[in-house]
mmCIF file of C-alpha atoms in Angstrom:
data_model
loop_
_atom_site.group_PDB
_atom_site.id
_atom_site.type_symbol
_atom_site.label_atom_id
_atom_site.label_comp_id
_atom_site.label_asym_id
_atom_site.label_seq_id
_atom_site.Cartn_x
_atom_site.Cartn_y
_atom_site.Cartn_z
ATOM 1 C CA MET A 358 0.065 -0.016 -0.034
ATOM 2 C CA LEU A 359 1.302 3.492 -0.878
ATOM 3 C CA PRO A 360 1.938 6.008 1.922
ATOM 4 C CA LEU A 361 -0.727 8.574 2.740
ATOM 5 C CA ARG A 362 -0.013 11.821 1.035
ATOM 6 C CA ILE A 363 -0.984 14.667 3.505
ATOM 7 C CA VAL A 364 -0.793 18.303 2.834
ATOM 8 C CA VAL A 365 -1.285 21.155 5.294
ATOM 9 C CA ILE A 366 -1.899 24.689 4.038
ATOM 10 C CA GLY A 367 -1.096 27.324 6.427
ATOM 11 C CA GLY A 368 2.222 27.559 8.324
ATOM 12 C CA GLY A 369 0.719 29.258 11.553
ATOM 13 C CA ALA A 370 0.083 27.453 14.972
ATOM 14 C CA ALA A 371 -2.639 25.303 13.904
ATOM 15 C CA GLY A 372 -0.836 24.173 10.573
ATOM 16 C CA PHE A 373 2.358 23.391 12.289
ATOM 17 C CA PHE A 374 0.701 21.507 15.179
ATOM 18 C CA GLY A 375 -1.374 19.361 12.884
ATOM 19 C CA ALA A 376 1.518 18.539 10.559
ATOM 20 C CA ILE A 377 3.546 17.466 13.558
ATOM 21 C CA ALA A 378 0.941 15.476 15.180
ATOM 22 C CA CYS A 379 0.232 13.779 11.940
ATOM 23 C CA ALA A 380 3.837 12.970 10.939
ATOM 24 C CA LYS A 381 4.544 11.528 14.443
ATOM 25 C CA ALA A 382 1.392 9.373 14.600
ATOM 26 C CA ASN A 383 2.007 7.880 11.231
ATOM 27 C CA PRO A 384 5.867 7.827 10.370
ATOM 28 C CA ASP A 385 5.082 6.389 6.997
ATOM 29 C CA ALA A 386 2.913 9.267 5.723
ATOM 30 C CA GLN A 387 4.214 11.835 3.522
ATOM 31 C CA VAL A 388 3.309 15.157 5.238
ATOM 32 C CA THR A 389 3.895 18.453 3.413
ATOM 33 C CA LEU A 390 3.298 21.716 4.947
ATOM 34 C CA LEU A 391 2.841 24.853 2.703
ATOM 35 C CA GLU A 392 3.204 28.387 3.851
ATOM 36 C CA ALA A 393 2.899 31.479 1.457
ATOM 37 C CA SER A 394 5.215 33.810 3.168
ATOM 38 C CA ARG A 395 8.715 33.461 3.762
ATOM 39 C CA GLN A 396 8.342 33.745 7.521
ATOM 40 C CA PRO A 397 6.427 30.800 9.024
ATOM 41 C CA LEU A 398 4.705 31.374 12.391
ATOM 42 C CA ALA A 399 4.893 34.939 11.982
ATOM 43 C CA LYS A 400 1.771 35.687 14.172
ATOM 44 C CA VAL A 401 3.046 33.422 16.968
ATOM 45 C CA LEU A 402 6.392 35.405 16.961
ATOM 46 C CA ILE A 403 4.664 38.578 17.802
ATOM 47 C CA SER A 404 1.909 37.391 19.923
ATOM 48 C CA GLY A 405 1.712 38.260 23.431
ATOM 49 C CA GLY A 406 3.821 41.407 23.254
ATOM 50 C CA GLY A 407 6.630 39.034 21.881
ATOM 51 C CA ARG A 408 6.306 36.537 24.744
ATOM 52 C CA CYS A 409 3.486 34.242 23.167
ATOM 53 C CA ASN A 410 0.579 33.300 25.314
ATOM 54 C CA VAL A 411 0.681 29.713 24.766
ATOM 55 C CA THR A 412 -2.454 28.818 26.490
ATOM 56 C CA HIS A 413 -4.557 29.490 29.689
ATOM 57 C CA ALA A 414 -4.329 27.698 33.070
ATOM 58 C CA CYS A 415 -7.871 26.632 32.951
ATOM 59 C CA PHE A 416 -8.027 22.869 33.391
ATOM 60 C CA ASP A 417 -11.984 22.388 33.271
ATOM 61 C CA ALA A 418 -13.475 22.061 29.873
ATOM 62 C CA GLU A 419 -16.754 23.552 31.000
ATOM 63 C CA GLU A 420 -15.154 26.558 32.484
ATOM 64 C CA LEU A 421 -12.780 26.903 29.629
ATOM 65 C CA VAL A 422 -15.396 26.974 26.829
ATOM 66 C CA GLN A 423 -17.054 29.969 28.456
ATOM 67 C CA ASN A 424 -14.308 31.934 27.046
ATOM 68 C CA TYR A 425 -15.226 31.426 23.432
ATOM 69 C CA PRO A 426 -17.861 33.900 22.173
ATOM 70 C CA ARG A 427 -18.076 31.754 19.115
ATOM 71 C CA GLY A 428 -17.419 27.886 19.077
ATOM 72 C CA ALA A 429 -17.898 26.931 22.827
ATOM 73 C CA LYS A 430 -20.565 24.209 22.056
ATOM 74 C CA ALA A 431 -18.386 22.495 19.228
ATOM 75 C CA LEU A 432 -15.190 22.803 21.220
ATOM 76 C CA ARG A 433 -16.524 21.349 24.525
ATOM 77 C CA GLY A 434 -15.843 17.694 23.318
ATOM 78 C CA ALA A 435 -12.572 18.815 21.540
ATOM 79 C CA LEU A 436 -11.057 20.414 24.452
ATOM 80 C CA THR A 437 -11.499 17.277 26.464
ATOM 81 C CA ARG A 438 -9.495 15.323 23.881
ATOM 82 C CA PHE A 439 -6.598 17.833 23.820
ATOM 83 C CA ALA A 440 -6.855 20.139 26.568
ATOM 84 C CA PRO A 441 -4.438 22.891 28.015
ATOM 85 C CA GLN A 442 -2.761 20.415 30.368
ATOM 86 C CA ASP A 443 -2.050 18.483 27.277
ATOM 87 C CA THR A 444 -0.384 21.593 25.654
ATOM 88 C CA VAL A 445 1.819 22.051 28.570
ATOM 89 C CA ALA A 446 2.692 18.603 28.547
ATOM 90 C CA TRP A 447 3.423 18.454 24.744
ATOM 91 C CA PHE A 448 5.690 21.466 25.037
ATOM 92 C CA ALA A 449 7.407 20.158 28.087
ATOM 93 C CA ALA A 450 8.285 16.973 26.344
ATOM 94 C CA SER A 451 9.793 19.048 23.563
ATOM 95 C CA GLY A 452 12.009 20.743 26.008
ATOM 96 C CA VAL A 453 9.884 24.032 26.448
ATOM 97 C CA TYR A 454 8.477 24.771 29.955
ATOM 98 C CA LEU A 455 5.657 27.201 30.566
ATOM 99 C CA LYS A 456 4.750 29.482 33.524
ATOM 100 C CA THR A 457 1.508 30.701 34.749
ATOM 101 C CA GLU A 458 0.924 34.343 35.597
ATOM 102 C CA ALA A 459 -1.386 35.642 38.254
ATOM 103 C CA ASP A 460 -4.239 36.070 35.592
ATOM 104 C CA GLY A 461 -3.972 32.461 34.402
ATOM 105 C CA ARG A 462 -2.178 33.166 31.123
ATOM 106 C CA MET A 463 0.624 30.887 30.349
ATOM 107 C CA PHE A 464 3.972 31.802 28.748
ATOM 108 C CA PRO A 465 7.383 30.072 28.135
ATOM 109 C CA VAL A 466 9.646 30.689 30.894
ATOM 110 C CA THR A 467 12.138 32.284 28.825
ATOM 111 C CA ASN A 468 9.485 35.123 28.226
ATOM 112 C CA THR A 469 10.150 35.125 24.541
ATOM 113 C CA SER A 470 7.983 33.816 21.634
ATOM 114 C CA GLU A 471 11.203 32.759 19.771
ATOM 115 C CA THR A 472 11.181 29.797 22.133
ATOM 116 C CA ILE A 473 7.900 28.408 20.772
ATOM 117 C CA VAL A 474 8.630 29.109 17.285
ATOM 118 C CA GLU A 475 12.035 27.601 17.484
ATOM 119 C CA CYS A 476 10.358 24.443 19.098
ATOM 120 C CA LEU A 477 7.671 24.099 16.330
ATOM 121 C CA ILE A 478 10.321 24.430 13.516
ATOM 122 C CA LYS A 479 12.533 21.864 15.092
ATOM 123 C CA SER A 480 9.641 19.422 15.686
ATOM 124 C CA VAL A 481 8.511 19.694 12.058
ATOM 125 C CA ALA A 482 12.086 18.929 11.010
ATOM 126 C CA THR A 483 12.673 16.098 13.396
ATOM 127 C CA SER A 484 9.168 14.396 12.670
ATOM 128 C CA GLY A 485 9.926 14.284 9.143
ATOM 129 C CA VAL A 486 7.497 17.037 7.738
ATOM 130 C CA LYS A 487 8.475 18.665 4.401
ATOM 131 C CA LEU A 488 8.308 22.273 5.093
ATOM 132 C CA ARG A 489 7.932 24.559 1.850
ATOM 133 C CA VAL A 490 7.881 28.358 2.635
ATOM 134 C CA GLY A 491 7.106 31.091 0.044
ATOM 135 C CA THR A 492 4.571 28.524 -1.670
ATOM 136 C CA HIS A 493 1.192 30.337 -2.885
ATOM 137 C CA VAL A 494 -1.643 28.091 -3.212
ATOM 138 C CA THR A 495 -4.341 29.621 -5.893
ATOM 139 C CA SER A 496 -6.896 26.733 -5.821
ATOM 140 C CA VAL A 497 -7.731 23.326 -4.600
ATOM 141 C CA LYS A 498 -9.783 20.808 -6.600
ATOM 142 C CA ARG A 499 -11.147 17.268 -5.965
ATOM 143 C CA SER A 500 -8.926 14.871 -8.058
ATOM 144 C CA THR A 501 -10.684 13.311 -11.026
ATOM 145 C CA ALA A 502 -8.503 10.135 -10.615
ATOM 146 C CA ASP A 503 -9.166 9.327 -7.030
ATOM 147 C CA GLU A 504 -10.701 10.620 -3.741
ATOM 148 C CA GLY A 505 -7.922 13.023 -3.206
ATOM 149 C CA PHE A 506 -7.241 16.579 -3.974
ATOM 150 C CA ASP A 507 -5.150 18.651 -6.564
ATOM 151 C CA ILE A 508 -3.537 21.636 -5.152
ATOM 152 C CA LEU A 509 -2.661 24.314 -7.853
ATOM 153 C CA LEU A 510 0.309 26.695 -6.897
ATOM 154 C CA LYS A 511 0.972 30.093 -8.241
ATOM 155 C CA SER A 512 3.987 28.669 -9.877
ATOM 156 C CA GLY A 513 2.091 26.361 -11.967
ATOM 157 C CA GLU A 514 3.008 23.281 -10.167
ATOM 158 C CA THR A 515 0.356 20.718 -9.041
ATOM 159 C CA ILE A 516 0.483 18.905 -5.857
ATOM 160 C CA LYS A 517 -1.519 15.784 -5.237
ATOM 161 C CA CYS A 518 -2.685 14.594 -1.723
ATOM 162 C CA ASP A 519 -5.048 12.193 -0.090
ATOM 163 C CA ARG A 520 -5.762 14.248 2.704
ATOM 164 C CA LEU A 521 -5.967 18.015 3.189
ATOM 165 C CA LEU A 522 -5.968 20.132 6.086
ATOM 166 C CA LEU A 523 -6.628 23.730 5.589
ATOM 167 C CA ALA A 524 -5.210 26.072 8.444
ATOM 168 C CA THR A 525 -5.214 29.327 6.728
ATOM 169 C CA GLY A 526 -6.608 31.371 9.328
ATOM 170 C CA SER A 527 -8.690 34.503 8.089
ATOM 171 C CA SER A 528 -6.887 34.340 4.747
ATOM 172 C CA ILE A 529 -8.926 35.503 1.628
ATOM 173 C CA VAL A 530 -7.394 32.674 -0.326
ATOM 174 C CA GLY A 531 -8.234 30.175 2.436
ATOM 175 C CA TYR A 532 -11.947 31.354 2.392
ATOM 176 C CA LYS A 533 -12.013 31.124 -1.547
ATOM 177 C CA ILE A 534 -10.771 27.509 -1.300
ATOM 178 C CA VAL A 535 -13.255 26.600 1.314
ATOM 179 C CA ARG A 536 -16.162 27.886 -0.900
ATOM 180 C CA GLU A 537 -14.915 26.196 -4.120
ATOM 181 C CA LEU A 538 -14.896 22.988 -2.045
ATOM 182 C CA GLY A 539 -18.621 23.565 -1.212
ATOM 183 C CA HIS A 540 -18.465 24.940 2.217
ATOM 184 C CA GLN A 541 -20.210 27.964 3.690
ATOM 185 C CA ILE A 542 -18.142 30.902 5.381
ATOM 186 C CA GLU A 543 -19.709 32.832 8.204
ATOM 187 C CA PRO A 544 -18.788 36.460 7.267
ATOM 188 C CA PRO A 545 -15.374 37.465 8.878
ATOM 189 C CA VAL A 546 -15.395 40.552 11.043
ATOM 190 C CA PRO A 547 -12.886 41.867 13.469
ATOM 191 C CA SER A 548 -12.843 40.466 17.172
ATOM 192 C CA LEU A 549 -10.738 41.779 20.144
ATOM 193 C CA PHE A 550 -10.251 45.502 19.697
ATOM 194 C CA THR A 551 -10.251 48.479 21.635
ATOM 195 C CA PHE A 552 -13.040 51.393 21.787
ATOM 196 C CA ASN A 553 -12.659 54.825 20.128
ATOM 197 C CA ILE A 554 -14.144 57.493 22.456
ATOM 198 C CA LEU A 555 -14.406 61.165 21.212
ATOM 199 C CA ASP A 556 -13.998 62.648 24.704
ATOM 200 C CA GLN A 557 -10.992 64.823 24.725
ATOM 201 C CA LYS A 558 -11.112 65.090 28.579
ATOM 202 C CA LEU A 559 -11.290 61.372 28.857
ATOM 203 C CA ARG A 560 -8.180 60.835 26.482
ATOM 204 C CA GLU A 561 -6.228 63.272 28.544
ATOM 205 C CA LEU A 562 -6.351 60.647 31.312
ATOM 206 C CA ALA A 563 -4.377 58.217 29.251
ATOM 207 C CA GLY A 564 -2.496 55.699 31.400
ATOM 208 C CA VAL A 565 -5.032 55.678 34.209
ATOM 209 C CA SER A 566 -6.188 52.187 34.975
ATOM 210 C CA VAL A 567 -9.212 50.903 36.907
ATOM 211 C CA ASN A 568 -9.753 47.339 38.246
ATOM 212 C CA PRO A 569 -12.470 46.422 38.419
ATOM 213 C CA VAL A 570 -15.037 48.266 36.327
ATOM 214 C CA GLN A 571 -18.317 46.862 34.738
ATOM 215 C CA LEU A 572 -19.135 47.708 31.222
ATOM 216 C CA ARG A 573 -22.411 47.416 29.512
ATOM 217 C CA LEU A 574 -22.767 47.681 25.709
ATOM 218 C CA SER A 575 -25.812 48.761 23.845
ATOM 219 C CA ALA A 576 -25.524 48.619 19.920
ATOM 220 C CA SER A 577 -28.085 48.314 16.998
ATOM 221 C CA GLY A 578 -30.915 47.960 19.645
ATOM 222 C CA LYS A 579 -29.767 44.589 20.699
ATOM 223 C CA SER A 580 -29.851 43.408 24.311
ATOM 224 C CA GLN A 581 -27.071 44.576 26.334
ATOM 225 C CA LEU A 582 -23.588 42.771 26.701
ATOM 226 C CA GLN A 583 -21.817 42.947 29.942
ATOM 227 C CA GLN A 584 -18.069 42.401 31.190
ATOM 228 C CA THR A 585 -16.380 43.175 34.381
ATOM 229 C CA GLY A 586 -12.520 43.437 34.676
ATOM 230 C CA PRO A 587 -9.673 45.841 34.357
ATOM 231 C CA LEU A 588 -9.927 48.966 32.219
ATOM 232 C CA LEU A 589 -7.238 51.243 30.682
ATOM 233 C CA ILE A 590 -7.854 54.803 29.458
ATOM 234 C CA THR A 591 -5.661 55.482 26.388
ATOM 235 C CA HIS A 592 -5.079 58.448 24.168
ATOM 236 C CA TRP A 593 -7.841 57.164 21.905
ATOM 237 C CA GLY A 594 -10.359 55.951 24.286
ATOM 238 C CA LEU A 595 -10.665 52.742 26.274
ATOM 239 C CA SER A 596 -8.769 49.521 26.409
ATOM 240 C CA GLY A 597 -7.733 46.607 28.865
ATOM 241 C CA PRO A 598 -9.174 43.286 29.345
ATOM 242 C CA ALA A 599 -12.716 44.132 30.156
ATOM 243 C CA VAL A 600 -13.045 46.232 26.870
ATOM 244 C CA LEU A 601 -11.230 43.423 24.696
ATOM 245 C CA LYS A 602 -13.615 40.689 26.104
ATOM 246 C CA LEU A 603 -16.707 42.985 25.551
ATOM 247 C CA SER A 604 -15.395 43.596 21.892
ATOM 248 C CA ALA A 605 -15.209 39.812 21.238
ATOM 249 C CA TRP A 606 -18.692 39.154 22.707
ATOM 250 C CA GLY A 607 -19.974 42.030 20.869
ATOM 251 C CA ALA A 608 -18.152 41.647 17.518
ATOM 252 C CA ARG A 609 -21.136 41.087 15.211
ATOM 253 C CA VAL A 610 -23.305 43.657 16.898
ATOM 254 C CA LEU A 611 -20.669 46.187 16.828
ATOM 255 C CA HIS A 612 -19.813 45.507 13.112
ATOM 256 C CA GLU A 613 -23.619 45.847 12.222
ATOM 257 C CA SER A 614 -23.779 49.092 14.048
ATOM 258 C CA ARG A 615 -20.629 50.173 12.308
ATOM 259 C CA TYR A 616 -18.959 50.385 15.622
ATOM 260 C CA GLN A 617 -21.330 53.290 16.966
ATOM 261 C CA ALA A 618 -22.621 52.204 20.291
ATOM 262 C CA LYS A 619 -23.544 53.307 23.778
ATOM 263 C CA LEU A 620 -21.204 52.094 26.570
ATOM 264 C CA LEU A 621 -22.250 52.436 30.299
ATOM 265 C CA ILE A 622 -19.527 52.164 32.744
ATOM 266 C CA ASN A 623 -19.947 51.277 36.428
ATOM 267 C CA TRP A 624 -16.739 52.556 38.004
ATOM 268 C CA LEU A 625 -17.555 50.946 41.299
ATOM 269 C CA PRO A 626 -19.037 47.544 40.488
ATOM 270 C CA LEU A 627 -18.013 46.114 43.991
ATOM 271 C CA MET A 628 -20.958 48.226 45.452
ATOM 272 C CA HIS A 629 -24.485 48.427 44.701
ATOM 273 C CA GLN A 630 -25.951 51.819 43.448
ATOM 274 C CA GLU A 631 -27.453 52.659 46.846
ATOM 275 C CA GLN A 632 -24.363 51.690 48.488
ATOM 276 C CA VAL A 633 -22.614 54.202 46.322
ATOM 277 C CA ARG A 634 -25.152 56.754 47.241
ATOM 278 C CA GLU A 635 -24.796 56.031 51.085
ATOM 279 C CA LYS A 636 -21.014 56.349 50.833
ATOM 280 C CA VAL A 637 -21.290 59.556 48.836
ATOM 281 C CA LEU A 638 -23.837 61.001 51.503
ATOM 282 C CA ALA A 639 -21.452 59.894 54.275
ATOM 283 C CA VAL A 640 -18.504 61.609 52.710
ATOM 284 C CA LYS A 641 -20.772 64.774 52.330
ATOM 285 C CA ASP A 642 -21.881 64.696 55.994
ATOM 286 C CA GLU A 643 -18.106 64.218 57.389
ATOM 287 C CA TRP A 644 -16.206 66.459 54.913
ATOM 288 C CA GLY A 645 -18.924 69.155 54.279
ATOM 289 C CA LYS A 646 -16.412 72.001 54.340
ATOM 290 C CA LYS A 647 -13.950 70.246 52.253
ATOM 291 C CA ALA A 648 -13.527 70.531 48.353
ATOM 292 C CA ILE A 649 -14.907 67.672 46.613
ATOM 293 C CA ALA A 650 -12.270 67.509 44.162
ATOM 294 C CA LEU A 651 -9.728 66.928 46.868
ATOM 295 C CA HIS A 652 -11.701 64.588 49.048
ATOM 296 C CA ARG A 653 -13.369 61.762 47.173
ATOM 297 C CA GLY A 654 -14.187 59.090 49.651
ATOM 298 C CA VAL A 655 -14.192 56.326 47.101
ATOM 299 C CA ASP A 656 -11.473 54.147 45.844
ATOM 300 C CA LEU A 657 -10.769 55.776 42.313
ATOM 301 C CA PRO A 658 -7.710 57.457 40.874
ATOM 302 C CA HIS A 659 -7.555 61.135 41.867
ATOM 303 C CA ARG A 660 -7.439 62.312 38.049
ATOM 304 C CA LEU A 661 -10.452 60.085 37.119
ATOM 305 C CA TRP A 662 -12.243 61.379 40.178
ATOM 306 C CA GLN A 663 -11.857 64.988 38.926
ATOM 307 C CA TYR A 664 -13.106 63.952 35.430
ATOM 308 C CA ILE A 665 -16.118 62.191 36.869
ATOM 309 C CA ILE A 666 -17.183 65.204 39.203
ATOM 310 C CA ALA A 667 -16.868 67.553 36.121
ATOM 311 C CA ARG A 668 -19.197 65.354 34.092
ATOM 312 C CA ALA A 669 -21.645 65.697 37.137
ATOM 313 C CA GLY A 670 -21.434 69.445 36.901
ATOM 314 C CA ILE A 671 -19.168 69.897 39.891
ATOM 315 C CA THR A 672 -16.391 72.408 39.905
ATOM 316 C CA THR A 673 -12.989 72.203 41.527
ATOM 317 C CA GLU A 674 -14.166 74.985 44.004
ATOM 318 C CA ASP A 675 -17.422 73.083 45.021
ATOM 319 C CA ARG A 676 -17.570 71.888 48.696
ATOM 320 C CA TRP A 677 -19.317 68.904 49.632
ATOM 321 C CA ALA A 678 -21.899 70.892 51.804
ATOM 322 C CA GLU A 679 -22.882 72.969 49.033
ATOM 323 C CA ILE A 680 -24.018 70.636 46.406
ATOM 324 C CA SER A 681 -27.816 69.808 45.874
ATOM 325 C CA SER A 682 -29.672 66.481 46.103
ATOM 326 C CA LYS A 683 -29.963 66.808 42.202
ATOM 327 C CA THR A 684 -26.192 67.276 41.646
ATOM 328 C CA LEU A 685 -25.424 64.393 44.145
ATOM 329 C CA ASN A 686 -27.801 62.199 42.200
ATOM 330 C CA GLN A 687 -26.023 63.033 39.039
ATOM 331 C CA LEU A 688 -22.586 62.278 40.758
ATOM 332 C CA VAL A 689 -23.874 58.772 41.602
ATOM 333 C CA GLN A 690 -25.133 58.177 38.148
ATOM 334 C CA GLU A 691 -21.728 58.977 36.733
ATOM 335 C CA LEU A 692 -20.095 56.715 39.231
ATOM 336 C CA THR A 693 -22.320 53.675 38.499
ATOM 337 C CA GLN A 694 -23.703 54.010 34.819
ATOM 338 C CA GLY A 695 -21.960 56.877 33.053
ATOM 339 C CA GLN A 696 -22.725 57.009 29.398
ATOM 340 C CA TYR A 697 -19.911 57.109 26.773
ATOM 341 C CA LEU A 698 -20.231 56.916 23.033
ATOM 342 C CA ILE A 699 -18.128 54.478 21.044
ATOM 343 C CA ASN A 700 -17.293 56.078 17.805
ATOM 344 C CA GLY A 701 -15.097 53.472 16.005
ATOM 345 C CA LYS A 702 -12.701 50.649 16.880
ATOM 346 C CA GLY A 703 -9.082 50.748 17.558
ATOM 347 C CA ALA A 704 -6.332 48.083 16.861
ATOM 348 C CA PHE A 705 -5.178 45.565 19.592
ATOM 349 C CA LYS A 706 -1.668 45.141 18.328
ATOM 350 C CA GLU A 707 -0.999 41.885 20.066
ATOM 351 C CA GLU A 708 -3.834 39.958 18.539
ATOM 352 C CA PHE A 709 -5.224 39.528 15.131
ATOM 353 C CA VAL A 710 -8.370 37.812 15.780
ATOM 354 C CA THR A 711 -11.324 37.309 13.518
ATOM 355 C CA CYS A 712 -14.878 36.321 14.284
ATOM 356 C CA GLY A 713 -16.351 34.207 11.337
ATOM 357 C CA GLY A 714 -14.912 31.250 9.063
ATOM 358 C CA VAL A 715 -16.089 27.716 8.199
ATOM 359 C CA ASN A 716 -19.662 26.997 9.447
ATOM 360 C CA LEU A 717 -19.276 24.517 12.270
ATOM 361 C CA LYS A 718 -22.123 22.512 11.647
ATOM 362 C CA GLU A 719 -20.304 21.417 8.622
ATOM 363 C CA VAL A 720 -17.212 20.038 10.714
ATOM 364 C CA ASN A 721 -17.057 16.737 12.758
ATOM 365 C CA PHE A 722 -15.286 17.935 15.852
ATOM 366 C CA LYS A 723 -14.009 14.470 16.917
ATOM 367 C CA THR A 724 -11.737 14.393 13.881
ATOM 368 C CA MET A 725 -11.998 18.026 12.444
ATOM 369 C CA GLU A 726 -12.975 16.395 9.016
ATOM 370 C CA SER A 727 -15.613 18.181 6.770
ATOM 371 C CA ARG A 728 -18.860 16.644 6.789
ATOM 372 C CA LEU A 729 -19.299 17.439 3.234
ATOM 373 C CA VAL A 730 -15.975 16.729 1.571
ATOM 374 C CA PRO A 731 -14.375 13.372 2.715
ATOM 375 C CA GLY A 732 -10.626 13.531 3.362
ATOM 376 C CA LEU A 733 -10.772 17.606 3.866
ATOM 377 C CA TYR A 734 -9.973 18.741 7.509
ATOM 378 C CA PHE A 735 -9.843 22.225 9.326
ATOM 379 C CA ALA A 736 -7.918 23.741 12.060
ATOM 380 C CA GLY A 737 -7.425 27.083 13.782
ATOM 381 C CA GLU A 738 -8.819 30.429 12.957
ATOM 382 C CA ILE A 739 -10.485 29.323 9.517
ATOM 383 C CA LEU A 740 -13.058 27.994 11.601
ATOM 384 C CA ASP A 741 -16.055 30.317 13.139
ATOM 385 C CA ILE A 742 -14.295 30.048 16.356
ATOM 386 C CA ASP A 743 -12.661 32.826 18.427
ATOM 387 C CA GLY A 744 -11.814 33.138 21.999
ATOM 388 C CA VAL A 745 -11.199 36.197 24.294
ATOM 389 C CA THR A 746 -7.638 37.376 25.109
ATOM 390 C CA GLY A 747 -5.590 35.078 27.384
ATOM 391 C CA GLY A 748 -4.269 32.260 25.502
ATOM 392 C CA PHE A 749 -7.628 30.888 24.374
ATOM 393 C CA ASN A 750 -7.123 31.351 20.654
ATOM 394 C CA PHE A 751 -3.813 29.578 20.689
ATOM 395 C CA GLN A 752 -5.322 26.710 22.765
ATOM 396 C CA SER A 753 -8.150 26.153 19.944
ATOM 397 C CA ALA A 754 -5.514 26.036 17.262
ATOM 398 C CA TRP A 755 -3.468 23.395 19.267
ATOM 399 C CA THR A 756 -6.453 21.417 19.957
ATOM 400 C CA THR A 757 -8.059 21.593 16.521
ATOM 401 C CA GLY A 758 -4.663 21.089 14.899
ATOM 402 C CA TYR A 759 -3.805 18.244 16.912
ATOM 403 C CA LEU A 760 -7.165 16.360 16.422
ATOM 404 C CA ALA A 761 -7.069 16.883 12.666
ATOM 405 C CA GLY A 762 -3.341 15.757 12.514
ATOM 406 C CA ILE A 763 -4.218 12.434 14.464
ATOM 407 C CA ALA A 764 -7.358 11.728 12.484
ATOM 408 C CA MET A 765 -5.465 12.276 9.100
ATOM 409 C CA ALA A 766 -2.710 9.817 10.255
ATOM 410 C CA ASN A 767 -5.169 7.222 11.278
ATOM 411 C CA SER A 768 -7.386 7.399 8.084
ATOM 412 C CA GLN A 769 -7.186 4.804 5.547
ATOM 413 C CA THR A 770 -7.015 5.266 1.609
ATOM 414 C CA ALA A 771 -9.442 3.587 -0.394
#
């Protein structure tokens, strides 16, 4: 029997992991990995600020899937077959050890993504995978001679294979190939981004951070989405984990509203609104003769407090005893549900995540094989799966790549 001919298109995290898993599980298979650019794993190299957030220390599948705005249901079983602890063990077996930071993110102990890139490139070489960089695929067709595939390259060369793994991320060429082979693509839109806020006074607070805040998003008349966590004020608006998570969950509604939306901010989410009111009243009683700008009585950065009282109509000279009940109510409102207008999205330079991709109902998540095209497999961001920031997108890439690789290795030719 002739050896299986397997081709993986896409030299990112999922493609590398799939090719390696396949070659190790079936040493007789001929595994070829095609990457269009001259630099494979480019996204891995710059991820996590150059440190590579490999995965997240969340070892319960039910809890883990809650970090995927799209794909949670499909991934639930897959993440029990190759989980974060398996990722940690895989890299450890390859001589790369990971550390866990306070927020659960896991990085190589070397603190550099080059460690991960070098490990994957070395593993490709030692497992016998043939890596071809600078190789542009233009189209893929089912072979007329057998149940395999004919891969046409820009150079004019045709590569034939029995099994094909598409791990092309959010590439336009990848989506074109998927459609040509009969699959649906859920429209791709950005996920994980910051919010532009056209408020110069807010922007002047760039660098101020608050943890936690509670954010509520209202866009296109849709039901409100909510996130709680750290927030960072920037020179263009708002960033930080709470914003990034909210942008992921709200990716589609924000796209539909052309990134124009109302954002409600509760700066003191650890207290109910009435508790905030009681706190402010107590400060007023105790410090009646003191300037409000200098005696805040709540746990917020001084510059932010001055900005918030100005929004409530309070001047720097106003004293606590002088403010009316109406002004006090306005202050409580600004502290617990201040309204801000999102006017566009910014970039999140450490991530390039897209919501959208191959319709998940068309994929068998036990094997990552297409339900429509036998012998065709998918892994990584080409699927309509995306996670919030924190290592979850890489974990999806490792999991889907590994499962696809093993399934291809164990498949039988006709």
